[in-house]
CSV table of C-alpha atoms and ligand atoms in Angstrom, one decimal:
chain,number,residue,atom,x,y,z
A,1382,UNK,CA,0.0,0.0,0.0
A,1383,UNK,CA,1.1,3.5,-1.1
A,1384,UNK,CA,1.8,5.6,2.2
A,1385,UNK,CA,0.5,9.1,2.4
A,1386,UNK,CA,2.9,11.7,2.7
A,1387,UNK,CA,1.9,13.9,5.4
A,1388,UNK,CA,3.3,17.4,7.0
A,1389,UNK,CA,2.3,18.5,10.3
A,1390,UNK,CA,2.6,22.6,11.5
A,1391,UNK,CA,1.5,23.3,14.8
A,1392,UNK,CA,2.9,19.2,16.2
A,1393,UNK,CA,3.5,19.9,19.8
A,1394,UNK,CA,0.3,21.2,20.6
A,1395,UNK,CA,-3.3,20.1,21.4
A,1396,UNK,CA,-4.5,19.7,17.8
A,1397,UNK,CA,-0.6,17.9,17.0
A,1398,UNK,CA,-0.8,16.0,19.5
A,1399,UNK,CA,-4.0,14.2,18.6
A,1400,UNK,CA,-2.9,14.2,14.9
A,1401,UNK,CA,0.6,11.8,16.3
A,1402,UNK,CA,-1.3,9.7,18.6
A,1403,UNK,CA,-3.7,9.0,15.4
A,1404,UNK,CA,-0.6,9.0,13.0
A,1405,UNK,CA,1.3,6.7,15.2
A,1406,UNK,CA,-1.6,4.7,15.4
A,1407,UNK,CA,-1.7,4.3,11.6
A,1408,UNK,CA,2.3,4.1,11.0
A,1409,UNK,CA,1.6,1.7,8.1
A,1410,UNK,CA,-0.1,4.5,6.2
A,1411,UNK,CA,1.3,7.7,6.2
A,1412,UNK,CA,4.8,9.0,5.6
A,1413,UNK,CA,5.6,11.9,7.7
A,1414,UNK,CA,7.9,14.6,5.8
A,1415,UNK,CA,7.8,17.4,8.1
A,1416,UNK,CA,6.7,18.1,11.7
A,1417,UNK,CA,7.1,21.5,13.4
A,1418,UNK,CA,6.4,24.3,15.9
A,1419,UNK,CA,7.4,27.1,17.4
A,1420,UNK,CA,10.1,27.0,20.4
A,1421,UNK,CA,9.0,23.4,22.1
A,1422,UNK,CA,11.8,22.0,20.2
A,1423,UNK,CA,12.5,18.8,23.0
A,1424,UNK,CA,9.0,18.3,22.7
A,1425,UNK,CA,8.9,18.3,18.8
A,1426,UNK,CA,12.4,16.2,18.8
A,1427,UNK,CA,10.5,13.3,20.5
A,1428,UNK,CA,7.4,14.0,18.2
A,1429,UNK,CA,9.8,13.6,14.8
A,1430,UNK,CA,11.6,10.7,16.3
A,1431,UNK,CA,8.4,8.6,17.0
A,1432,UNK,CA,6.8,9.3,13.9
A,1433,UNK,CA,10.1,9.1,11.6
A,1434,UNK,CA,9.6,12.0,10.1
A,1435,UNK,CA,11.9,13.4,7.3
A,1436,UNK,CA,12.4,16.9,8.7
A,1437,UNK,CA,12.0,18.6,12.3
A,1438,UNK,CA,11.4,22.5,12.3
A,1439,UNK,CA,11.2,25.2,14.8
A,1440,UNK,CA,10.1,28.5,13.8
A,1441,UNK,CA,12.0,30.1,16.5
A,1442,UNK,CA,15.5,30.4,15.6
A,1443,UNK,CA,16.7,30.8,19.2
A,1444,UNK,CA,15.6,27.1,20.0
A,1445,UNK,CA,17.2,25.2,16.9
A,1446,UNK,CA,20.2,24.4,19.3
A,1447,UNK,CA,18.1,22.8,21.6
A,1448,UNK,CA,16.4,20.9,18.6
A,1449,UNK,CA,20.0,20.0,16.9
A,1450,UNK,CA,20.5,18.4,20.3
A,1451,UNK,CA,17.8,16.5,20.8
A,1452,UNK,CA,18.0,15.4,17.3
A,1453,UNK,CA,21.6,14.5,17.1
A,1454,UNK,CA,22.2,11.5,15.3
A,1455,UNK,CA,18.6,10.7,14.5
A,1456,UNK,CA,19.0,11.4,10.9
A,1457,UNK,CA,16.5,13.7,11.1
A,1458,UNK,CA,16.9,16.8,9.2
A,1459,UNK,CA,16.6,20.4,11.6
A,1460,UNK,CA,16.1,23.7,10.5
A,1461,UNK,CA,14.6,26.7,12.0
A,1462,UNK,CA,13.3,30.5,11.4
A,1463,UNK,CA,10.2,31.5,9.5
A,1464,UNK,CA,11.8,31.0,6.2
A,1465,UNK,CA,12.3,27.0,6.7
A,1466,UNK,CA,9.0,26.5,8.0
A,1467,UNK,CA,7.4,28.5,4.7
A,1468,UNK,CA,9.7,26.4,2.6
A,1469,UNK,CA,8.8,23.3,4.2
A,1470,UNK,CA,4.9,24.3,4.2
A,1471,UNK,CA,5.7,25.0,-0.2
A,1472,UNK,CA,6.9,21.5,-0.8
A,1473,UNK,CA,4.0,19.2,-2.3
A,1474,UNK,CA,3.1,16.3,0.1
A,1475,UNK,CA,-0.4,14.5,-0.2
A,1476,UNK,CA,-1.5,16.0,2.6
A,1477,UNK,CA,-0.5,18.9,5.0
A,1478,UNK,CA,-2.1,19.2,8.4
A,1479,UNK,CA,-2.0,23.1,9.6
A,1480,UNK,CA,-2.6,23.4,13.4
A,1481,UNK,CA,-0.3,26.2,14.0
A,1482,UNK,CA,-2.6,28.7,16.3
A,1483,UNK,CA,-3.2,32.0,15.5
A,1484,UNK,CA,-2.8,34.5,12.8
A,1485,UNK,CA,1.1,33.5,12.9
A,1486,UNK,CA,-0.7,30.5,11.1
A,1487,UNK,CA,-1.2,32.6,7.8
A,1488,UNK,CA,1.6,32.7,5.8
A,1489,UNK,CA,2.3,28.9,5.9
A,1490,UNK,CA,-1.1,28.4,5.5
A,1491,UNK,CA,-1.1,30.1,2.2
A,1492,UNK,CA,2.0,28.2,1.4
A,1493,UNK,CA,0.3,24.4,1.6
A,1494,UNK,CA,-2.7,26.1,-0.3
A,1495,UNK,CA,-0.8,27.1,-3.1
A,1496,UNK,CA,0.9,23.5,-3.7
A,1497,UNK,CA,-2.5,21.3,-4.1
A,1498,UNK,CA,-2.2,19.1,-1.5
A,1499,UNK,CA,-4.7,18.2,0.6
A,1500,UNK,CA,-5.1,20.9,3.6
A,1501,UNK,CA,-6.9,19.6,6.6
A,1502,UNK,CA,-6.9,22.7,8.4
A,1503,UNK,CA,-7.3,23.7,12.1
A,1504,UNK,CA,-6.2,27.3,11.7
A,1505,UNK,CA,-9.6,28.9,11.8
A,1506,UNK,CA,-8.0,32.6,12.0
A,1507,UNK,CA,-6.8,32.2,8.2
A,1508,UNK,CA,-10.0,31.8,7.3
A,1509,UNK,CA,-11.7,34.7,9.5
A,1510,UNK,CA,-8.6,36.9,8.3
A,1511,UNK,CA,-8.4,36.0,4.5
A,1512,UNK,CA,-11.8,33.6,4.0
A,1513,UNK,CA,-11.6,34.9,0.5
A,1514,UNK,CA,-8.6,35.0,-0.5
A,1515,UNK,CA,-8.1,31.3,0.8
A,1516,UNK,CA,-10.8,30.1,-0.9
A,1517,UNK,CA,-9.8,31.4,-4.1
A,1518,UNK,CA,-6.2,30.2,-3.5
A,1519,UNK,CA,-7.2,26.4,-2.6
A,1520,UNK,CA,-9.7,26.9,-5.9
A,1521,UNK,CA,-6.8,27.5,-8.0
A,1522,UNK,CA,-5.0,25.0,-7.0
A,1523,UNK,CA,-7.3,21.9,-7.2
A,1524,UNK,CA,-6.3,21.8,-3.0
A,1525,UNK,CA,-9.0,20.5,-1.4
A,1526,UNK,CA,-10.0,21.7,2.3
A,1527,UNK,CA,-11.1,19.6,4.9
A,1528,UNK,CA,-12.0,21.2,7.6
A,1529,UNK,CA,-10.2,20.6,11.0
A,1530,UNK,CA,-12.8,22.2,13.5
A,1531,UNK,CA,-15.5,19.7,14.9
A,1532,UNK,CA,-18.0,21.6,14.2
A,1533,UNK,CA,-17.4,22.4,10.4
A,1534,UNK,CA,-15.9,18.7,10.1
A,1535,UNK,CA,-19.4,17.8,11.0
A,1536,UNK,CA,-20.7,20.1,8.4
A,1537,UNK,CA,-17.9,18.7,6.1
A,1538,UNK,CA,-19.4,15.0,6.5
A,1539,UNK,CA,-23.3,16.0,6.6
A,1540,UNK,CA,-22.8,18.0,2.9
A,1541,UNK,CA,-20.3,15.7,1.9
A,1542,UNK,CA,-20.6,17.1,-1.8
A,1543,UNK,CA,-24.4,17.0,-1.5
A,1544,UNK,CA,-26.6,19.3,-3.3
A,1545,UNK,CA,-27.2,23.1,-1.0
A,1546,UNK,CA,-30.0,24.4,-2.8
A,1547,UNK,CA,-32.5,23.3,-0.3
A,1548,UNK,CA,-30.2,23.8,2.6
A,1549,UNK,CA,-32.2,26.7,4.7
A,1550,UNK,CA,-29.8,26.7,8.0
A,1551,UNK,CA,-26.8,25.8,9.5
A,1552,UNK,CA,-26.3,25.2,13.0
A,1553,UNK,CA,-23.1,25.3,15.0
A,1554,UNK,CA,-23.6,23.5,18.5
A,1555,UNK,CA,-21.2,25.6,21.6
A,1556,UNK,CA,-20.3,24.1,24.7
A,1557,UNK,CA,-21.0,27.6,26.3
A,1558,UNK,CA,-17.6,27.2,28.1
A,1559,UNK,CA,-16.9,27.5,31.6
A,1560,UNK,CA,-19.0,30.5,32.5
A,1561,UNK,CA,-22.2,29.3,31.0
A,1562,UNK,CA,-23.6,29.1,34.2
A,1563,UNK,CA,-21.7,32.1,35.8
A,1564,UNK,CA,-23.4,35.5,37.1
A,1565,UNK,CA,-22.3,38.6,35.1
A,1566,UNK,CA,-20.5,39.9,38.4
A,1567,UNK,CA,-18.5,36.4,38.5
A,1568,UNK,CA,-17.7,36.5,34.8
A,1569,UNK,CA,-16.4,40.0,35.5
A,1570,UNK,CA,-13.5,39.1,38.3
A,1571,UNK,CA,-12.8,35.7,36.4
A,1572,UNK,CA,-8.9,34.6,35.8
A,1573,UNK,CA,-7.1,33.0,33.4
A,1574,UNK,CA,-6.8,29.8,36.0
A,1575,UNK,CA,-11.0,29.7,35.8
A,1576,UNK,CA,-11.0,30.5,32.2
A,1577,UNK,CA,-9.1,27.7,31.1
A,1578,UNK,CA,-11.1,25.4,33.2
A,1579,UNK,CA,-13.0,24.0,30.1
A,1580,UNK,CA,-15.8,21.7,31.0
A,1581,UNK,CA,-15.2,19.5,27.9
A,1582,UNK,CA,-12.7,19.9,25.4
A,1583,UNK,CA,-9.2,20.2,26.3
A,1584,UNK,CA,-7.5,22.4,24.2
A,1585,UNK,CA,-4.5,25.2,24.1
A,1586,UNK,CA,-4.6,28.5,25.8
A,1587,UNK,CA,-5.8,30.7,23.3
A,1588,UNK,CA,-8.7,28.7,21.9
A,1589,UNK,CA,-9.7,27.9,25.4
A,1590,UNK,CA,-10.3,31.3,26.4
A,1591,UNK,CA,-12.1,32.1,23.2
A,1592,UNK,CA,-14.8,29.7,24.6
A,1593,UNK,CA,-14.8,31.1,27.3
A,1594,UNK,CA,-15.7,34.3,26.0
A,1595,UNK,CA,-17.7,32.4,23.4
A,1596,UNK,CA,-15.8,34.5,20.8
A,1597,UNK,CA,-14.7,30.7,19.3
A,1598,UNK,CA,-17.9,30.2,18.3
A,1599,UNK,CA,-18.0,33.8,16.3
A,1600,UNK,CA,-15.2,33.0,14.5
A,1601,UNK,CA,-16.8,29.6,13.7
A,1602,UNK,CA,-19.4,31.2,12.1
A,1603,UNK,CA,-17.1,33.2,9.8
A,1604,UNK,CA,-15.3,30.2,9.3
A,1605,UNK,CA,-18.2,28.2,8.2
A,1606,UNK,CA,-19.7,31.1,6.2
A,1607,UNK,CA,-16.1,31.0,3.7
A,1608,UNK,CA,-16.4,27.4,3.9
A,1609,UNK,CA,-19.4,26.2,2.8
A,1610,UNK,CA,-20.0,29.4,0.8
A,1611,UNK,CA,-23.5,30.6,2.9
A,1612,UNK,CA,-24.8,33.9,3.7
A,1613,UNK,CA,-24.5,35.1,7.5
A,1614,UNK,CA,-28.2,35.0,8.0
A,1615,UNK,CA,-28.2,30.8,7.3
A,1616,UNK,CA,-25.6,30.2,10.4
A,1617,UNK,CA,-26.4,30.0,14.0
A,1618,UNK,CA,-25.7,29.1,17.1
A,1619,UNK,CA,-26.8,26.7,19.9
A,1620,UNK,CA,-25.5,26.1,23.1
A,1621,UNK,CA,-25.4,22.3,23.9
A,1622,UNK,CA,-23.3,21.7,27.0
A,1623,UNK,CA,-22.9,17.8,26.1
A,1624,UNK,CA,-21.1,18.4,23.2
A,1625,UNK,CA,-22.2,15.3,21.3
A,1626,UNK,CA,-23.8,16.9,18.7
A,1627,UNK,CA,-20.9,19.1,16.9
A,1628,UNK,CA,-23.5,20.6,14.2
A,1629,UNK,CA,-26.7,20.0,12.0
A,1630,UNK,CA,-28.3,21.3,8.7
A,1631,UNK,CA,-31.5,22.1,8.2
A,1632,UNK,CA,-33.2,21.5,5.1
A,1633,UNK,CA,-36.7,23.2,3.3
A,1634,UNK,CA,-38.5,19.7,3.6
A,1635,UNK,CA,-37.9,19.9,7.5
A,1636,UNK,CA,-35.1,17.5,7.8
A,1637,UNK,CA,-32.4,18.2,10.3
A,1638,UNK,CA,-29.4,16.2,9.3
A,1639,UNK,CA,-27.0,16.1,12.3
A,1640,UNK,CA,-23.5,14.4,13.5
A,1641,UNK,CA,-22.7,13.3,16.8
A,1642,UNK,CA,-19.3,12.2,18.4
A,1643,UNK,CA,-17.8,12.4,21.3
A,1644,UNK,CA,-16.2,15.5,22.2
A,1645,UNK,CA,-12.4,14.2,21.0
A,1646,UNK,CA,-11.2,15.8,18.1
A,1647,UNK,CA,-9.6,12.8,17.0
A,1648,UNK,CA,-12.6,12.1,15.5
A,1649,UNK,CA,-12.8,15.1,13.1
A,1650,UNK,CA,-8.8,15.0,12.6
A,1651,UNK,CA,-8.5,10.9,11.9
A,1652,UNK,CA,-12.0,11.6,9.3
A,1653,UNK,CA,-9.3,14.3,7.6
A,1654,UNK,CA,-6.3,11.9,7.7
A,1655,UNK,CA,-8.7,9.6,5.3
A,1656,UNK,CA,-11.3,11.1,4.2
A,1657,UNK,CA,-14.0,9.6,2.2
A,1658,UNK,CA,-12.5,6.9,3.9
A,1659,UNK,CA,-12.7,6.2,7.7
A,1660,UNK,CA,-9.9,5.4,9.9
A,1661,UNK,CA,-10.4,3.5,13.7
A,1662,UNK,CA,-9.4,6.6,15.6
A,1663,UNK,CA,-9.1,5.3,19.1
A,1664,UNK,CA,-12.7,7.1,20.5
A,1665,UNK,CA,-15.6,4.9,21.4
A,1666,UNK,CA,-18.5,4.9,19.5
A,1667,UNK,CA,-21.7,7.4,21.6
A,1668,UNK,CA,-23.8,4.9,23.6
A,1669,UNK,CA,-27.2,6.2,22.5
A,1670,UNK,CA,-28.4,4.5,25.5
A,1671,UNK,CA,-26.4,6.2,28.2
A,1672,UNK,CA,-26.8,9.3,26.9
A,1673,UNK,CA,-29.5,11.1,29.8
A,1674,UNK,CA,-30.5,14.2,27.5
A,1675,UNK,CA,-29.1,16.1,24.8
A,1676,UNK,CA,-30.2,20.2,25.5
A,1677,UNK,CA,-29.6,23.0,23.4
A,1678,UNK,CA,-30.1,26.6,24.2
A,1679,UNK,CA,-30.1,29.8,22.7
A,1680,UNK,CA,-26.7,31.9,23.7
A,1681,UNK,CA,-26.9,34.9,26.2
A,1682,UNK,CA,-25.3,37.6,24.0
A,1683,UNK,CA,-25.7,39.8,27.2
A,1684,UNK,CA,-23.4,37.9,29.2
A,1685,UNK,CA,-21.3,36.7,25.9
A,1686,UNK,CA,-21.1,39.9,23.7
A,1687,UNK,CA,-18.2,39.2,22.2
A,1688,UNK,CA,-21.0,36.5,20.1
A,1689,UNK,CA,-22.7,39.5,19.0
A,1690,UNK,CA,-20.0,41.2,17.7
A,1691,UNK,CA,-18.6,39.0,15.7
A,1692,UNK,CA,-21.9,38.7,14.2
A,1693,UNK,CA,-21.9,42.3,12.9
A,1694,UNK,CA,-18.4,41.9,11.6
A,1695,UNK,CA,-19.1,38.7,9.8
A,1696,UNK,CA,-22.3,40.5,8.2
A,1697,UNK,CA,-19.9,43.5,7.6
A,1698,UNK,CA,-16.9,41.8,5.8
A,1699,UNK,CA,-14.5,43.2,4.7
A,1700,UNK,CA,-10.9,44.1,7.1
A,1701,UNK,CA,-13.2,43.6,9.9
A,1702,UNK,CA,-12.8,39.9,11.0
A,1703,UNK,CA,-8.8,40.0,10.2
A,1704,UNK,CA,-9.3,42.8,12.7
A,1705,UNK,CA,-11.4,41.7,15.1
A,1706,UNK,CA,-9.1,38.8,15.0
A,1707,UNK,CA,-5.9,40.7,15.9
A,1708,UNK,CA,-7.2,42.6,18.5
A,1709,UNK,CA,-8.6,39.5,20.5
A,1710,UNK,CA,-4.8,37.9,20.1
A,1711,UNK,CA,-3.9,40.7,21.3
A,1712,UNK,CA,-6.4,40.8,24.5
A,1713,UNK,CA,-6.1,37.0,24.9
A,1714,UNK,CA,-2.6,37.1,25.4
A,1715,UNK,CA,-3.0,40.2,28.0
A,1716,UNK,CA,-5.7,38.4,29.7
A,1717,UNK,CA,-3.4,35.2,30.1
A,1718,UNK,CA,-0.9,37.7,31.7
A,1719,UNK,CA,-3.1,39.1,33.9
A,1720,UNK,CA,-2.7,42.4,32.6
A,1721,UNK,CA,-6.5,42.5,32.0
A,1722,UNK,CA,-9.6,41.6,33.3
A,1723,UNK,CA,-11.8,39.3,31.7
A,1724,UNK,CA,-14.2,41.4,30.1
A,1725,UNK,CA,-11.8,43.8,29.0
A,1726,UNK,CA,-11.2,41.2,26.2
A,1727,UNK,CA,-14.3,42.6,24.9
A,1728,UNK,CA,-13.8,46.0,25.5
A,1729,UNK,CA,-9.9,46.0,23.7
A,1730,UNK,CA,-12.0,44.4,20.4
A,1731,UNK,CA,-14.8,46.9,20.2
A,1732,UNK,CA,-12.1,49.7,20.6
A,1733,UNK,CA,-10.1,48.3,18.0
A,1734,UNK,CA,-12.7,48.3,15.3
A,1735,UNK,CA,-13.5,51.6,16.6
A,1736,UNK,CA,-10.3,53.4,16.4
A,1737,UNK,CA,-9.2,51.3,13.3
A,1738,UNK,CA,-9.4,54.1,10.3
A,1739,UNK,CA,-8.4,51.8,7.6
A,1740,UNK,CA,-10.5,53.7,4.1
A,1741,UNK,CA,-11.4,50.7,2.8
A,1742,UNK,CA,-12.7,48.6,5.7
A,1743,UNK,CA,-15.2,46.9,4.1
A,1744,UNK,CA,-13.5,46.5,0.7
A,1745,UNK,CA,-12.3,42.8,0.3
A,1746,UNK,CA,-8.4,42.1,0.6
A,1747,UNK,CA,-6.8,40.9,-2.3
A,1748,UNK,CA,-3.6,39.9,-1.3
A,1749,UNK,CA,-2.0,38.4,1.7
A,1750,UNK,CA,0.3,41.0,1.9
A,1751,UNK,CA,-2.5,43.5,2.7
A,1752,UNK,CA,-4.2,40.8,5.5
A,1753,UNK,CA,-0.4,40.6,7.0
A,1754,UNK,CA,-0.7,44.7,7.3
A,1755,UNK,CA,-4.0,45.0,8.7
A,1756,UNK,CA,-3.7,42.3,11.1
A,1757,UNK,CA,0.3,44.2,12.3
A,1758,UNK,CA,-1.7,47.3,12.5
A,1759,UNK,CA,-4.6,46.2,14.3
A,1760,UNK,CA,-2.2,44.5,16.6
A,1761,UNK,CA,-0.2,47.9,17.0
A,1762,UNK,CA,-4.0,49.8,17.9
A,1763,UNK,CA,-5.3,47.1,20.1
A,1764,UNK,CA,-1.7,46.8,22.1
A,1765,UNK,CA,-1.8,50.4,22.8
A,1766,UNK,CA,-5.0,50.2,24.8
A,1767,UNK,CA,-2.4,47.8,27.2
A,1768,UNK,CA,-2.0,48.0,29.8
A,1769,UNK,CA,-3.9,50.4,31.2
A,1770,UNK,CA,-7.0,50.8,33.9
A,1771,UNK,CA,-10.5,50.4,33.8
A,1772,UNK,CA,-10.9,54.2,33.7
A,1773,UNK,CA,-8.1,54.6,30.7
A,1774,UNK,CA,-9.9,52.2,28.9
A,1775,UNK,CA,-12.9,53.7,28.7
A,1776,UNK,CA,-11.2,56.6,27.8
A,1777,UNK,CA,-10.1,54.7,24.9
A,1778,UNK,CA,-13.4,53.5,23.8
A,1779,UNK,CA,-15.1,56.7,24.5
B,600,LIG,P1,-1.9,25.0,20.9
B,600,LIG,O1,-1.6,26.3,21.5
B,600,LIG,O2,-2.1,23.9,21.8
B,600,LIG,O3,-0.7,24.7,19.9
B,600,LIG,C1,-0.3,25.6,18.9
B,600,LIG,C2,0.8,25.0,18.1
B,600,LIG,O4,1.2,26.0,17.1
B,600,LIG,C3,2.0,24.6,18.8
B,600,LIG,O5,2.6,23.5,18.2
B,600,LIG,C4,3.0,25.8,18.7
B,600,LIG,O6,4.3,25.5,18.8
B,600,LIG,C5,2.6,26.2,17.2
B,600,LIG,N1,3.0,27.5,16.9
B,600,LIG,C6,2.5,28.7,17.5
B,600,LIG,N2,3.0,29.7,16.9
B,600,LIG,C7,3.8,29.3,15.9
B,600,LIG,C8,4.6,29.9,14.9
B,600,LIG,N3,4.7,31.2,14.8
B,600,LIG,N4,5.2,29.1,14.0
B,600,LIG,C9,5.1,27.8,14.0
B,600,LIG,N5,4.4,27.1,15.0
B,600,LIG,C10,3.7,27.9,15.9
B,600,LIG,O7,-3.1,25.3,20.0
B,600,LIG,P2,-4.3,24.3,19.6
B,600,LIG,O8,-3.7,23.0,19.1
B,600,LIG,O9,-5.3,24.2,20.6
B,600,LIG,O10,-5.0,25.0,18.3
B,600,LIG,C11,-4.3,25.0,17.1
B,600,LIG,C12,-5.3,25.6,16.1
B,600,LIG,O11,-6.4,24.7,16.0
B,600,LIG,C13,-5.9,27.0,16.5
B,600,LIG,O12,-6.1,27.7,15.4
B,600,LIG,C14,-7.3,26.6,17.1
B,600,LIG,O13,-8.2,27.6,17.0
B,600,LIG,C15,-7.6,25.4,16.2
B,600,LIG,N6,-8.5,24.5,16.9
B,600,LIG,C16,-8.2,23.8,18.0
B,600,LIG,C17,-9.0,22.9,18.7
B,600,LIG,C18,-8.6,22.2,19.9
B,600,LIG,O14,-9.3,21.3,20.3
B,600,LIG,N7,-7.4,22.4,20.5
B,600,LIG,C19,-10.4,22.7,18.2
B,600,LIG,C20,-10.7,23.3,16.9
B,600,LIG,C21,-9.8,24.2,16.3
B,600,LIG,P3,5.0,25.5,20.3
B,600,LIG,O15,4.4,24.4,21.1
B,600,LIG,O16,6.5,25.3,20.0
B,600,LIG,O17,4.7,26.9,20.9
B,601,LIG,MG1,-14.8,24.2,17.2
């Protein structure tokens, strides 16, 4: 049997790490070229050496040492810096698994687009930044996307190439994080410690205080919306604390079509690794039986706005999402540091797209170079609200 040849960006953390226990799993299949990261470079030397993988890469240069060490006489090529990682993300493999976090994800996500392969991607801030662009680039290059995120993996396997004309609504299921059942006064004095308390899904920092503030599930929507190719008024959102259903359609005969897992994202990376085949991906089967309930509710934009806002920028378009996106980074990152409060995350965002006087804000991007800009210069606007009080801020915004 011919062995896939695979390249993993983003290997040491919570998306990579699923993606090597799955590829180690299924050693007889794939050929790994390249895994890499950022700075974790003992934890990526171990991940290259189990997997055999051609290449081992750190994006920051300061840690290749540590790399080169680990790696030393493991015939396993190192390299390091932005420029290996975009050449390694260039080179045509069959399929190239993109889980670096964060806009830093963009440029090597563009890369793997350009080359054809296959792109299972979990980077959903490409597409909120450069949806468009993305799209048109995969188009162009025959590369087709299969979609990383439970919820749109669901989406991915429920459409599954099947006619959308009759396709009314699209429903994306959240968790509604840790503070679903918090006051608004709690929520307010929250810390890093209780926002990365997920109640289901174990993830990496950043995405796991993006549930909290439910502002994941915004830029699911935008992600979805360049996706699948629907207008914003077909998405929505339920809150579903089980997180066994990940997403459904709704059709005009009144069929809900609908797919349910258990919440381990092996299952939506190992239907990537294989897809339209299906791989055993080490998560049980749902017993039906043992389930108690399955609820949904509607969201509570009051104690979530962040949900609403990124609703009026997906309806707006244009810079908007890429700088929306920035300017939570850029207020996540704060937040972790305790430079901020909790619900200053929200405020930093709305100020942002406030002060950001970009002429052409709703005008589409169309090249990465401009995303890269907007997304350094919403960066630069939204870190100069830091650090600062609760009275500066609202100086800011007002
Ligand atoms: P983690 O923070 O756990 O891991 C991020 C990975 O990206 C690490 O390997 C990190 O390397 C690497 N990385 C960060 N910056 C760079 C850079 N500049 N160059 C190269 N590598 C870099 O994130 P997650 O795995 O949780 O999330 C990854 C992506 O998947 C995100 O976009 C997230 O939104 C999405 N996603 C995640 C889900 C989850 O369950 N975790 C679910 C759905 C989507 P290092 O370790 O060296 O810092
Ligand atoms: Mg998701």
């Amino acid at each position: 049997m011919v062995k896939r040849r695979v390249s993993l960006f983003g290997a040491t953390g919570s998306i990579g790490q699923s993606t090597v226990d799955l590829l180690k799993r299924h050693a007889d299949k794939f050929e790994v070229v390249t895994v890499a990261a950022n700075s974790r470079a003992t934890e990526l030397a171990k991940i290259a050496i189990d997997l055999s993988a051609q290449r081992a890469i750190v994006c920051d240069e300061s840690t290749i040492a540590d790399l080169r060490y680990a790696l030393s006489g493991k015939n396993i090529e190192v390299s390091g810096g932005e420029n290996a990682l975009l050449e390694a993300a260039s080179e045509k493999v069959d399929l190239v698994i993109m889980a670096i976090s964060g806009a830093a994800g963009l440029r090597a996500t563009f890369a793997a687009a350009e080359t054809g392969a296959d792109l299972a991607l979990a980077n959903k801030e490409s597409i909120v930044c450069a949806g468009n662009l993305l799209m048109r680039k995969l188009q162009a290059s025959r590369a087709r996307l299969l979609p990383v995120d439970s919820e749109h993996n669901a989406l991915f396997q429920i459409l599954d190439g099947r006619d959308q004309s009759a396709l009314q609504k699209v429903t994306l299921t959240a968790s509604g994080g840790p503070f679903r059942n918090w006051s608004a006064e709690k929520i307010a004095a929250a810390t890093p410690e209780d926002a990365l308390a997920h109640p289901v899904w174990n993830m990496g920092e950043k995405i796991s205080i993006d549930c909290a503030t439910l502002i994941n599930k915004g830029l699911e929507l935008i992600e979805a919306q360049h996706i699948f190719a629907l207008k914003p008024e077909q998405l929505d959102v339920l809150v579903h604390p089980q997180s066994t259903v990940h997403a459904f359609v709704s059709y005009s005969d009144g069929s809900v079509l609908a797919q349910m897992a258990k919440p381990d994202m092996r299952v939506a990376i190992s239907a990537c690794l294989s897809w339209p085949q299906r791989l055993a991906s080490g998560v049980e089967s749902l017993d039906l039986a043992k389930l108690q309930s399955l609820t949904f509710e509607q969201p509570d934009l009051q104690k979530f706005p962040c949900l609403k806002l990124v609703r009026s920028v997906m309806q707006q378009g244009g810079a908007l999402p890429c700088i929306l996106n920035a300017a939570n980074e850029i207020a996540v990152s704060a937040f972790l540091r305790k430079a901020i409060g909790f619900n200053d995350i929200y405020r930093i965002i709305a100020a942002t797209l406030e002060n950001t006087q970009t002429q052409s804000l709703q005008k589409a991007f169309v090249a990465l170079e401009d995303v890269l800009q907007t997304d350094r210069e919403s960066r630069r606007i939204a870190a100069s609200l830091l650090p600062y009080s609760e009275a500066n801020l609202q100086r800011a915004i007002a």
